[in-house]
XYZ file of C-alpha atoms in Angstrom:
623
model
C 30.901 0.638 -1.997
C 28.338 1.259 -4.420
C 27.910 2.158 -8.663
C 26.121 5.248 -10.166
C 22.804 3.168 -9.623
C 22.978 3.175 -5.852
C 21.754 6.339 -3.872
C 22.361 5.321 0.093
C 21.776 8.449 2.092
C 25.210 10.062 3.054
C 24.386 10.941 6.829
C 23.723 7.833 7.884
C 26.610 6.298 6.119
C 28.708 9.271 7.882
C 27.329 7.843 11.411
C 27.541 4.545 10.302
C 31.322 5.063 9.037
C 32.206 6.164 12.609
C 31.012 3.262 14.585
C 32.738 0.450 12.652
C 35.869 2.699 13.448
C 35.562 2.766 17.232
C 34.049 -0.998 16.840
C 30.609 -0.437 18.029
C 27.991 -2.204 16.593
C 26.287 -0.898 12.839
C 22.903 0.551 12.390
C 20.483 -1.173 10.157
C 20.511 -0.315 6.418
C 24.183 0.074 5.665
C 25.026 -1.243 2.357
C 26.418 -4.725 2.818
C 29.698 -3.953 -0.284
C 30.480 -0.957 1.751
C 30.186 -2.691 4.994
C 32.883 -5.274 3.307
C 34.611 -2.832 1.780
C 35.435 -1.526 4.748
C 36.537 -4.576 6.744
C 38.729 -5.617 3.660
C 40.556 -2.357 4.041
C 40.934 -2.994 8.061
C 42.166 -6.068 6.644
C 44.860 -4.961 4.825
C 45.970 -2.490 7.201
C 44.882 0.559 5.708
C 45.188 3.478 8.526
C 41.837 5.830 8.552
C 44.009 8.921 8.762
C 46.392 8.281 6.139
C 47.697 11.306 5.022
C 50.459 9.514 2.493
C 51.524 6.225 1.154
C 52.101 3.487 3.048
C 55.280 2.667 0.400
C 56.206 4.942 -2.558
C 54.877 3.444 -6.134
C 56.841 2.644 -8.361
C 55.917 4.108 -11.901
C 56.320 1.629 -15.106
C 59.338 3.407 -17.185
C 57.745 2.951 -20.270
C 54.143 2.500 -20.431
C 52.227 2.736 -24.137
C 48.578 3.289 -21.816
C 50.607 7.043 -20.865
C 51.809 7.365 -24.246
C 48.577 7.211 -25.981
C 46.670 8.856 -22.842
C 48.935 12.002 -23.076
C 47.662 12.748 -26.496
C 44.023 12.347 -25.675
C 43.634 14.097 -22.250
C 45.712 16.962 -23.763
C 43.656 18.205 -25.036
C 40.694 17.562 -22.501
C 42.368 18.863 -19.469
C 41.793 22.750 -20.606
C 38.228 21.924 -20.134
C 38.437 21.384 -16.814
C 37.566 23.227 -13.430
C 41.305 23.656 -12.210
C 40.133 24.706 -9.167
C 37.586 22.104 -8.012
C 38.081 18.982 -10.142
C 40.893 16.331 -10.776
C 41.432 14.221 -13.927
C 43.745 10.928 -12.792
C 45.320 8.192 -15.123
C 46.014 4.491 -13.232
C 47.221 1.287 -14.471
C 45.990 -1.849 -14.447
C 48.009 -2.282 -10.874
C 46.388 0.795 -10.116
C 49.326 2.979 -10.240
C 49.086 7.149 -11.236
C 50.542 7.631 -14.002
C 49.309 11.066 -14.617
C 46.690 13.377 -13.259
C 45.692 16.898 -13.516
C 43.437 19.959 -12.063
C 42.854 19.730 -8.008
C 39.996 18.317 -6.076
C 40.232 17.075 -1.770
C 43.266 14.627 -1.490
C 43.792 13.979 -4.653
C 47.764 14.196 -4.213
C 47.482 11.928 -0.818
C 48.443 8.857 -2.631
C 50.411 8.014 -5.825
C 49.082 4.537 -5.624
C 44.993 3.765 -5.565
C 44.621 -0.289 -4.632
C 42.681 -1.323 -1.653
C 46.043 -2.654 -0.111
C 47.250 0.834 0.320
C 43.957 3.318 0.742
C 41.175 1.402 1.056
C 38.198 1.726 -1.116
C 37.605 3.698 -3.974
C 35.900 4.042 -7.181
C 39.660 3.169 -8.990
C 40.024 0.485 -7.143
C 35.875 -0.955 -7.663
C 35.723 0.041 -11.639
C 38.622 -1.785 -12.251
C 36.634 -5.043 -10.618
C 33.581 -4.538 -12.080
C 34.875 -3.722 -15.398
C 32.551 -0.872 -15.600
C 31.456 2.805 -14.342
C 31.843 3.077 -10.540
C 31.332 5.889 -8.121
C 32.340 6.110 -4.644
C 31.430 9.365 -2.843
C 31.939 10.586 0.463
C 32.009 7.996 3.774
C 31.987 5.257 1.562
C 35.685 5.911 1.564
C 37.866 4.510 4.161
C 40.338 7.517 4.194
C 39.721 10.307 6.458
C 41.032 12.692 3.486
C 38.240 11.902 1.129
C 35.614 11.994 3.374
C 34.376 15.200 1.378
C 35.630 13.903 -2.152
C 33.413 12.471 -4.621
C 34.789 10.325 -7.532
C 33.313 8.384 -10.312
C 35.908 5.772 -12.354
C 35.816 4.322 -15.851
C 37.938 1.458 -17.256
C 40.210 1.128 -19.926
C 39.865 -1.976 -21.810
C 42.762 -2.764 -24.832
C 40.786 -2.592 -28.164
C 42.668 -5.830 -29.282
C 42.487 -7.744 -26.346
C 39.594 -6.715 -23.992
C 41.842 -6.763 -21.152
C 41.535 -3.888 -18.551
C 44.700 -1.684 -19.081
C 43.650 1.096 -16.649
C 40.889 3.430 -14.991
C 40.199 7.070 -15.526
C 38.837 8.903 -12.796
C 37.249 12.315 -12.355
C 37.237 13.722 -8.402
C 35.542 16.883 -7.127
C 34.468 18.209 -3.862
C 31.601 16.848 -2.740
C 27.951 18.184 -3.078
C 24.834 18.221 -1.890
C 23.056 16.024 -4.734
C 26.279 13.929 -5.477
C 24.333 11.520 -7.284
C 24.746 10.876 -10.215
C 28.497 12.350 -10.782
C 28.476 15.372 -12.270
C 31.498 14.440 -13.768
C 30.256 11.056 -15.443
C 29.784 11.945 -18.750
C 33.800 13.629 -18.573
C 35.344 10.037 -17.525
C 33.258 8.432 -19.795
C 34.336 10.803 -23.389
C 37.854 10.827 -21.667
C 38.120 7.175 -21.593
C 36.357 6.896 -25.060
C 39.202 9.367 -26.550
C 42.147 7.365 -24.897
C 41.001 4.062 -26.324
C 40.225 5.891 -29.648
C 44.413 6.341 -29.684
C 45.099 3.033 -28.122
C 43.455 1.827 -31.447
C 45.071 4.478 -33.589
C 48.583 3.932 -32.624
C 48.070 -0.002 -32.664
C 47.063 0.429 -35.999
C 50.170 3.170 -36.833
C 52.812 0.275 -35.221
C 51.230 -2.424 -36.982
C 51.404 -0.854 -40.725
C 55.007 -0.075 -39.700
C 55.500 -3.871 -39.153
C 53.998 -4.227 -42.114
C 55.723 -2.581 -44.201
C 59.195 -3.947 -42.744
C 57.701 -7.248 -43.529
C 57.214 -6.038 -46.936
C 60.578 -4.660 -47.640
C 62.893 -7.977 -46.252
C 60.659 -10.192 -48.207
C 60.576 -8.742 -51.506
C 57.800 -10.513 -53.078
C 57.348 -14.206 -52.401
C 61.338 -15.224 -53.230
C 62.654 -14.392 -49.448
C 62.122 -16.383 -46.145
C 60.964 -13.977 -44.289
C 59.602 -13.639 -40.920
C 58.279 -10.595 -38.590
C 57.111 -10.547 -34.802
C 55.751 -7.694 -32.961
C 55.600 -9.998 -29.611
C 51.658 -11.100 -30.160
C 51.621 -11.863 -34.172
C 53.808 -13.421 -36.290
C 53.967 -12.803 -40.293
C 55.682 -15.335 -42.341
C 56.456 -15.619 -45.941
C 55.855 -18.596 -47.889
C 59.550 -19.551 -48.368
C 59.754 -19.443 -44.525
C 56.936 -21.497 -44.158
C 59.102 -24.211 -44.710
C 61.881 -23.087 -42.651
C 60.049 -21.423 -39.601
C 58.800 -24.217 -37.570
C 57.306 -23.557 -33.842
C 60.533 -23.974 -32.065
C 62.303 -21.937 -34.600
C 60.307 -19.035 -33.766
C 60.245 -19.544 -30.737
C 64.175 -19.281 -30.398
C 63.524 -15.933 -32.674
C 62.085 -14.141 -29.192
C 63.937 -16.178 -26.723
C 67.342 -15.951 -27.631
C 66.548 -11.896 -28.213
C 65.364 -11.381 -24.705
C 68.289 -13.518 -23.092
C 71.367 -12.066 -24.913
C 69.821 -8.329 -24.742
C 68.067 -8.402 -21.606
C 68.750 -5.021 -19.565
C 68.927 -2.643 -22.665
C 66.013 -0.772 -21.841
C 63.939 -1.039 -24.948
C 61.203 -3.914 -25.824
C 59.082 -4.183 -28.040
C 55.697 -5.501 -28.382
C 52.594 -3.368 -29.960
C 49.062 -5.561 -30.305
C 47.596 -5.322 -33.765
C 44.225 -4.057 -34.518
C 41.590 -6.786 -35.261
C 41.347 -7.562 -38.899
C 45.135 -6.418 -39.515
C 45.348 -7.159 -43.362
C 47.831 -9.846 -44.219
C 50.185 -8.833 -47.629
C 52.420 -12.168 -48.921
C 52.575 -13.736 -45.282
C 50.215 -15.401 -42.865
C 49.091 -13.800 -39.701
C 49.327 -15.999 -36.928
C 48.414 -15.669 -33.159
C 51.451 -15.733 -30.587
C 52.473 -19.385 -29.662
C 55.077 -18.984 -26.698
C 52.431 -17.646 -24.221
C 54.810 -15.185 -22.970
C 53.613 -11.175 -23.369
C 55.322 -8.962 -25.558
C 58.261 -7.154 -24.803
C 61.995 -8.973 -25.841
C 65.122 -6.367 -25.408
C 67.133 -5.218 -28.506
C 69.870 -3.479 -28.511
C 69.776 0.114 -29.533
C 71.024 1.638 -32.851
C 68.179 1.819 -36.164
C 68.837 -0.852 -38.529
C 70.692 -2.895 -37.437
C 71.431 -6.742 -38.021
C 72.226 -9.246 -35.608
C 72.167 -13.325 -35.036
C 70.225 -15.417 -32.956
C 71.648 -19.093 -31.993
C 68.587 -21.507 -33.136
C 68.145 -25.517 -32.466
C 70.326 -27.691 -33.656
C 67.932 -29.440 -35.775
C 66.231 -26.314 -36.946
C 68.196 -26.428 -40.455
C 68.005 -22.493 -40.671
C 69.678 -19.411 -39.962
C 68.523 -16.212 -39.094
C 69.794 -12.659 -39.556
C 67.423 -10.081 -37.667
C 66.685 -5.922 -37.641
C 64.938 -4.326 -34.863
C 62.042 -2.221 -36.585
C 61.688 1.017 -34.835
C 58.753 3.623 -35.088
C 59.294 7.004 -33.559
C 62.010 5.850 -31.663
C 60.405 3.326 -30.168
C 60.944 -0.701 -30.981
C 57.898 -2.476 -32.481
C 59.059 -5.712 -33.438
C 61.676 -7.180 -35.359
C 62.021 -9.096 -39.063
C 64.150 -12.245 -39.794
C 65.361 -13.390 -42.396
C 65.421 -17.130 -42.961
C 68.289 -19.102 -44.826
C 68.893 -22.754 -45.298
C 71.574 -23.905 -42.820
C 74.661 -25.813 -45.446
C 73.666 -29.465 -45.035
C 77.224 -31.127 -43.468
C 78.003 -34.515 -44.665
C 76.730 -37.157 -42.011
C 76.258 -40.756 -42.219
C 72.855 -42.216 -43.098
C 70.698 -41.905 -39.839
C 69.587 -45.243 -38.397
C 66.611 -47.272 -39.562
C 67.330 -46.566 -43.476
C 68.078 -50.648 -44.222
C 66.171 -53.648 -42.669
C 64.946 -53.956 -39.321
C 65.358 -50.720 -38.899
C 62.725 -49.188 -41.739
C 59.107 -48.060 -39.498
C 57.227 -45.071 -39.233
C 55.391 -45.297 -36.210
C 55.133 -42.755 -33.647
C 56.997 -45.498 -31.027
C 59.611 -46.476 -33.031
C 60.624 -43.089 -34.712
C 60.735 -41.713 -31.187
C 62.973 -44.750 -30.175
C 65.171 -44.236 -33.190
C 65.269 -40.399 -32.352
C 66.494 -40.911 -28.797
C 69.130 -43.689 -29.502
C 70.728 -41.123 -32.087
C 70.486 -38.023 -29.433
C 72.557 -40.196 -26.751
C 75.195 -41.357 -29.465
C 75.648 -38.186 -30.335
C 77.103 -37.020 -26.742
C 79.949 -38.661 -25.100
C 78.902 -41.653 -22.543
C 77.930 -45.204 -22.498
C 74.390 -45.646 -24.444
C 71.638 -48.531 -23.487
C 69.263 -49.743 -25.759
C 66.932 -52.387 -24.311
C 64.287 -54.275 -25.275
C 62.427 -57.359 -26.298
C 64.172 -60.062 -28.366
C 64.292 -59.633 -31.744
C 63.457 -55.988 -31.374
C 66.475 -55.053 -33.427
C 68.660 -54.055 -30.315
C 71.481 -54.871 -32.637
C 70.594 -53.585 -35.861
C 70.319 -49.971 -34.251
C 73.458 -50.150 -32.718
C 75.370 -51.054 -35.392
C 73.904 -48.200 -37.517
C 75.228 -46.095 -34.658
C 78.167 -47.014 -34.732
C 78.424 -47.245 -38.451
C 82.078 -46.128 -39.263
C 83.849 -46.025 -36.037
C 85.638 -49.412 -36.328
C 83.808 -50.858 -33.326
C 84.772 -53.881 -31.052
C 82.450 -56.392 -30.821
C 81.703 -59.198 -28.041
C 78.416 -60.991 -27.423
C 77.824 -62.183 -23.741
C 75.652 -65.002 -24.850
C 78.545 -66.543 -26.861
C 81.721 -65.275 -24.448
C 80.679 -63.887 -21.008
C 84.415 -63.310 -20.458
C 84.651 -59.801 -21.627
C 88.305 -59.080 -20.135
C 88.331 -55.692 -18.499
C 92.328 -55.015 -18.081
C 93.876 -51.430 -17.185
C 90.934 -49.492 -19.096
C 91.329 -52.009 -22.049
C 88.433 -53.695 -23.852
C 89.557 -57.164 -24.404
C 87.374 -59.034 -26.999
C 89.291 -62.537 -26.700
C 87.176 -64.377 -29.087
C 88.753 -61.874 -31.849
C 91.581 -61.451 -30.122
C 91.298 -57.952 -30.311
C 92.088 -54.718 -27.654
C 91.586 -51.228 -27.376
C 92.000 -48.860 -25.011
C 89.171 -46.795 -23.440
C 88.450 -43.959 -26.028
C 90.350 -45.212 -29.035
C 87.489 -47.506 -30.310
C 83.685 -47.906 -29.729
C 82.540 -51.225 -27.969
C 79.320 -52.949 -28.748
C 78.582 -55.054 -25.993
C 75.348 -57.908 -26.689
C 73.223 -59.390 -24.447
C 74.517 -57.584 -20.947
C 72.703 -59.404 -19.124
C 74.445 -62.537 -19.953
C 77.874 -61.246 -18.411
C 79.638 -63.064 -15.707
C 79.667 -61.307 -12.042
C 83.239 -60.302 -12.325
C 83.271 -58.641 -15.887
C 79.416 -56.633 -14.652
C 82.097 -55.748 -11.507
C 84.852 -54.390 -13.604
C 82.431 -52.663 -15.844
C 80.744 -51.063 -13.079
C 84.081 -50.236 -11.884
C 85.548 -48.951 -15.520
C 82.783 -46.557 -16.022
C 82.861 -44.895 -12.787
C 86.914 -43.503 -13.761
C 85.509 -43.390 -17.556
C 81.935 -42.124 -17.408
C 82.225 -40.629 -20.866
C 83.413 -44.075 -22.425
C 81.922 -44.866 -25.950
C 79.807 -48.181 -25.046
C 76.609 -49.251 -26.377
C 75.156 -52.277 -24.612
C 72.105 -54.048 -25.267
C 69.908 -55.812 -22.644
C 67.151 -57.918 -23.308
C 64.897 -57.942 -19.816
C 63.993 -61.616 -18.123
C 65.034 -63.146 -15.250
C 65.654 -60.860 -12.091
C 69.014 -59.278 -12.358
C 71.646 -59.805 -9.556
C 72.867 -56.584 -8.005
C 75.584 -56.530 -9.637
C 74.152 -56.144 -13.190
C 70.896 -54.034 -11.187
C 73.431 -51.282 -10.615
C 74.758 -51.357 -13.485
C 71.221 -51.157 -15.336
C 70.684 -48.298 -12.607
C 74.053 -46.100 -13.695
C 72.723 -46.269 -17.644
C 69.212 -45.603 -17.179
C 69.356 -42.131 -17.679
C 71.278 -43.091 -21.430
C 69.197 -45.855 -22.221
C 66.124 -46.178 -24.592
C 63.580 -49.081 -25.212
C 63.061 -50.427 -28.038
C 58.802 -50.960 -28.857
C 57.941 -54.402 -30.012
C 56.373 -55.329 -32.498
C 52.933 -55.904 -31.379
C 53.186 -51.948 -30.317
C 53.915 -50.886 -33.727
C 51.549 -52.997 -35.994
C 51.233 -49.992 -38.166
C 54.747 -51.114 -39.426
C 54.771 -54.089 -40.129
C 53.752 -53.439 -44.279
C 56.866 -51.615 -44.335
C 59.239 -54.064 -42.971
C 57.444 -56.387 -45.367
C 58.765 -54.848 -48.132
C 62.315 -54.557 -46.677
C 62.556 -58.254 -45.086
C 61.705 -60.075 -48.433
C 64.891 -60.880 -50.698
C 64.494 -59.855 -54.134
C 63.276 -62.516 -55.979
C 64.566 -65.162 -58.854
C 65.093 -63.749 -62.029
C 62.139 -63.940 -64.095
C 59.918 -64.244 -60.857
C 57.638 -61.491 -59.052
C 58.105 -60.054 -55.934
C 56.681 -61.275 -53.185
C 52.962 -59.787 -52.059
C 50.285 -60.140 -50.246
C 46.796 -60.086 -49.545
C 44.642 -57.742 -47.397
C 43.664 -60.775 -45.642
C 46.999 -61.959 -44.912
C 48.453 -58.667 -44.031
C 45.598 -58.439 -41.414
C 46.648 -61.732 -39.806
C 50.396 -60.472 -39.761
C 49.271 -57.299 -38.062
C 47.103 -59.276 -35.402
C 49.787 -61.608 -34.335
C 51.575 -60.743 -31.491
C 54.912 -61.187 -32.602
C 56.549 -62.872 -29.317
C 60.285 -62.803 -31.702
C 59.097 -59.506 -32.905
C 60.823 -58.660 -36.177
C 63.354 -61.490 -36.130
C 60.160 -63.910 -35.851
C 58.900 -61.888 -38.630
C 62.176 -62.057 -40.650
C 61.976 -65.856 -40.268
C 58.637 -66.005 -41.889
C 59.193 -64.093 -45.124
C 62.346 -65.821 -46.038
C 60.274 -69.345 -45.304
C 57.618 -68.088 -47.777
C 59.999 -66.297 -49.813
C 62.038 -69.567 -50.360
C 59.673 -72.193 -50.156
C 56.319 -71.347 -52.236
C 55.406 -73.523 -54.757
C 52.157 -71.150 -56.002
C 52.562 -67.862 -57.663
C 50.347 -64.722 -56.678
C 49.959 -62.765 -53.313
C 50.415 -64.769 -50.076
C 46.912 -65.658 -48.770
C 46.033 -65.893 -45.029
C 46.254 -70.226 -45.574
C 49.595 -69.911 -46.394
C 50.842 -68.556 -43.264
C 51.853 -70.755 -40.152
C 49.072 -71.500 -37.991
C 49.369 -69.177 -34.944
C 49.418 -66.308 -37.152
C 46.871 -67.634 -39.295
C 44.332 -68.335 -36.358
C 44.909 -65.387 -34.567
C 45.410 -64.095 -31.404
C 42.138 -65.686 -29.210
C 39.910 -64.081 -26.861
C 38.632 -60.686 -27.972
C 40.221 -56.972 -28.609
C 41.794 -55.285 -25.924
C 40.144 -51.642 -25.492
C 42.007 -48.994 -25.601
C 41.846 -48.143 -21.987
C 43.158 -51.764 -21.316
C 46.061 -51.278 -24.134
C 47.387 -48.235 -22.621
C 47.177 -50.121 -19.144
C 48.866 -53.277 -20.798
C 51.742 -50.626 -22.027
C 52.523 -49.703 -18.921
C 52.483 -52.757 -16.692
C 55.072 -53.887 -19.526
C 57.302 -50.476 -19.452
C 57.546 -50.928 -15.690
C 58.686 -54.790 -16.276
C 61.258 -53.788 -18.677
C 62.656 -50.992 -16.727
C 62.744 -53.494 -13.693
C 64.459 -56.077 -15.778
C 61.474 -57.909 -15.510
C 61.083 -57.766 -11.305
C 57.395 -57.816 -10.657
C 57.508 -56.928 -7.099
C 59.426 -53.744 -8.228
C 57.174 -53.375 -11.221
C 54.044 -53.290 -9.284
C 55.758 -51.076 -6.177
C 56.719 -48.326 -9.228
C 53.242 -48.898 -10.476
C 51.389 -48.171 -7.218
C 49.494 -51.810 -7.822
C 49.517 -55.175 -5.452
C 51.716 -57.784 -7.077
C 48.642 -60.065 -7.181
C 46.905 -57.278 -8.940
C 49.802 -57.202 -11.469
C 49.558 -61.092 -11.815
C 45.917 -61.184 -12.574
C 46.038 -58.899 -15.400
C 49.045 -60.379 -17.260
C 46.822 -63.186 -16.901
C 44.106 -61.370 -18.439
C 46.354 -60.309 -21.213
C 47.439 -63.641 -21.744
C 45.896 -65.249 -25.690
C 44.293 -62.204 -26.261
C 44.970 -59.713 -29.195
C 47.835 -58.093 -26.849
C 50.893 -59.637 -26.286
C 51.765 -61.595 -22.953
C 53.947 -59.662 -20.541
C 57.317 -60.569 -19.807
C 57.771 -63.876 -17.851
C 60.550 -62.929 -15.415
């Protein structure tokens, strides 16, 4: 294969041609791209004397690279030499989607790729991204053997992407070199880029101006997608986040899919913005999401449940053909719920950890099924339950206190309160699990395998190694269970649970503070009772300080005061800390499992909870 800067002698390349087709060896001085040209199209199976395709092409139904093309080579084609030369429009897959005049074999094959007719300047322009000629035996084809062809690409104004090839063809001459025709591809291709950009520009003012209409100054939430930008008014701002949009497009495609019509047209570079924000396409998807036909009109798309919005959307149509669509944004009525959990107490943080915790616990409650929330003690295992089940009336039973749970003919029996209800009629809260006796784990086993959808929250609090019997029923809730972070993992927290743990104080006393100093010990400490430990502190100081002003770091008990010894963790050694003690807690505390799921020896996991040990990181579980 060669380029308009390459000028092999034809003859030779004629010879040369013949003997790689009857396998003898090649002559010296045959281009070494044609050479592999050639063997790729033996490769793929390309016959010599291919007189058709090997498998019709199929055309794209709607393609805007023919659309604008038509217009442009309109009103070139008259200039041609009917008789002698060929004007031919691919894809980027190297499909015809239009040609014109007549040159050698130019209607042999609808479809140009080296898969189906071996090299050709189509097929080497569109890899080289640039001008390409191919003339003569440097074909593979028998029927262009006397064709010469020169090939420019199409690149999208917006996106630099190749979108197609142009290619001129003509009988071939004695001085074929350069193309006579080179100077036609390359104003053709200039002219259908010069409407690529046109229309882009024409399709994005009609977006525009869409945009324009719905929002009606600044007051309306209003949003407008073309398939690669995204306009949004400033009252949307608010209301429009990521997954919201992304819904917008999704849930179009989905319930319209098969209509026939997308839409999708890239906007020129430096599209003005007017009351909105331009922004680039987030879903990674290209354009084109179905609509369904008919101008103007309005239609709903289902959006996430937390996405606090609705939105009513119009298709927005230029000359027939969809561009993009607008949406307007409105406020989804706020239903009356009970407070979410973590609004008293133990419960306040704002830590990555613990709001994700929080989060999860509430997504689980929300469906029917049992619920497990594990964690350390004095996590506040309890506290979040009990927010869940805020106003449901639960039963309550604690293991530690009454392992007897009573499990009679689908009843809860709570015996301590002499209390029973039936399998769906009321909640149970269930504390300390893994204090049960073997028979009540049995029958609970047993009860949620005929109720699987039964409204139980248990907590577990990881430690020794769990008989089977409580192992499989770990096992059955682990895909509705969520751990709890401890304290140490959330230090960040710990000046806002400050501020909730201390009781208001005396009547004509301050409230309790602190100092910088002492706030840095508390957040240092490792917190073995977590927030229970640190619950028991601040009603000690709370109740028996005999100084006024801040707390100072003397004041607190010694561990904290001393801190944690041996030096910092890194964070390398943190993040490996977190997950030697997330594989602990999800094995109940098992180390031989814990270090199997961690792909570690067990004396590898023994040394570093050693190393862990007195250091500014807490001490892993002691199973």
């Amino acid at each position: 294969m060669t380029t308009a800067e390459q000028s092999p002698p034809l003859a030779p390349l004629r010879q040369a041609r013949e003997r790689f087709l009857t396998g003898r060896p090649l002559p010296d001085g045959v281009p070494d791209d044609v050479v592999a040209a050639w063997r790729r199209a033996r490769f793929f199976g390309v016959r010599p004397d291919l007189d058709g395709p090997v498998r019709e092409s199929t055309q794209p139904a709607d393609s805007p690279l023919l659309e604008a093309a038509r217009t442009a080579l309109g009103r070139i084609a008259p200039a041609l030499d009917a008789g002698r030369t060929a004007l031919v429009l691919t894809d980027e897959r190297l499909r015809v989607l239009w040609s014109t005049g007549s040159a050698p074999g130019d209607d042999t094959c609808a479809d140009l790729s080296e898969r189906e007719v071996g090299n050709n300047s189509a097929a080497l322009a569109l890899r080289t991204r640039r001008r390409a000629e191919v003339h003569g035996p440097e074909h593979f084809l028998d029927v262009w053997q006397d064709v010469s062809a020169v090939s420019v690409p199409l690149f999208s104004p917006e996106t630099g992407q190749v979108l197609g090839t142009l290619t001129v063809a003509r009988a071939l001459g004695a001085g074929c070199r350069p193309h006579p025709g080179a100077a036609l591809a390359e104003a053709a291709a200039a002219a259908v880029e010069a409407e690529l950009r046109a229309r882009a520009r024409t399709a994005e003012r009609a977006l525009l101006d869409a945009y324009e209409r719905a929002a009606r100054g600044r007051e309306r939430a209003v949003v407008a997608l073309d398939g690669r930008n995204r306009l949004i008014s400033e009252a949307a701002a608010g209301l429009a986040s990521p997954q919201v949009l992304e819904a917008l497009e999704r849930g179009a495609r989905v319930r319209w899919r098969g209509t026939g019509e997308s839409y999708g047209v890239p906007s020129p570079e430096g599209a003005g913005e007017s009351n909105g924000v331009l922004l680039p396409e987030a879903t990674g998807e290209s354009c084109g999401v179905p609509l369904p036909e008919g101008a103007g009109e309005t239609y709903d798309v289902p959006l996430p449940e937390d996405a606090g919005c609705t939105a009513e959307i119009t298709p927005v149509r230029h000359e027939g053909r969809v561009l993009g669509l607008v949406a307007v944004l409105a406020p989804r009525p706020v239903e009356p719920e009970r407070s979410a959990p973590g609004a008293g107490g133990a419960l306040v943080g704002g830590s990555v950890a613990w709001r994700h915790a929080v989060a999860r616990a509430t997504e689980l409650f929300r469906t029917p099924g049992p619920v497990l929330v594990a964690g350390e003690r004095g996590t506040g295992k309890t506290a979040l339950a009990l927010e869940l089940l805020d106003g449901t009336d639960p039963l309550v039973v604690d293991a530690a206190e009454s392992p007897e749970l009573g499990l009679k003919n689908g009843e809860w029996e709570v015996s301590s309160a002499g209390e029973r209800g039936r399998i769906g009629d009321r909640p149970l809260l269930l504390r300390h699990a893994e204090r049960l006796s073997q028979p009540d784990v049995a029958a609970l086993n047993s009860l949620l395998e005929e109720h699987p959808d039964a409204r139980l929250i248990a907590t577990h609090t990881p430690g020794t190694s769990p008989g089977p019997c409580l192992q499989r029923l770990l096992d059955t809730l682990a895909a509705r269970s969520v751990t709890l972070p401890a304290l140490r993992e959330r230090p960040e927290d710990i000046r806002e649970l400050l501020s909730a743990l201390t009781p208001g104080p005396a009547p004509g006393s301050p409230p309790l503070t602190w100092t910088l100093d002492a706030l840095r010990a508390l957040e240092q400490h490792p917190w073995p009772g977590n927030v229970t430990e640190l619950a028991h502190l601040v009603r000690a100081l709370a109740g028996g300080r005999r100084v006024f002003g801040p707390v100072r770091r003397g004041e607190l008990p010694d561990p904290v005061r001393e801190g944690p010894a041996g030096r910092t963790l890194s964070p390398m050694e943190l993040a490996e800390r977190s997950a030697i003690l997330e594989a602990l807690r999800r094995h109940g505390g098992n180390k031989a499992r814990a270090a199997t799921a961690l792909g570690i020896g067990r004396a590898t996991l023994y040394r570093k909870l050693r190393e862990y040990q007195g250091r500014d990181a807490a001490n892993g579980p002691r199973p």
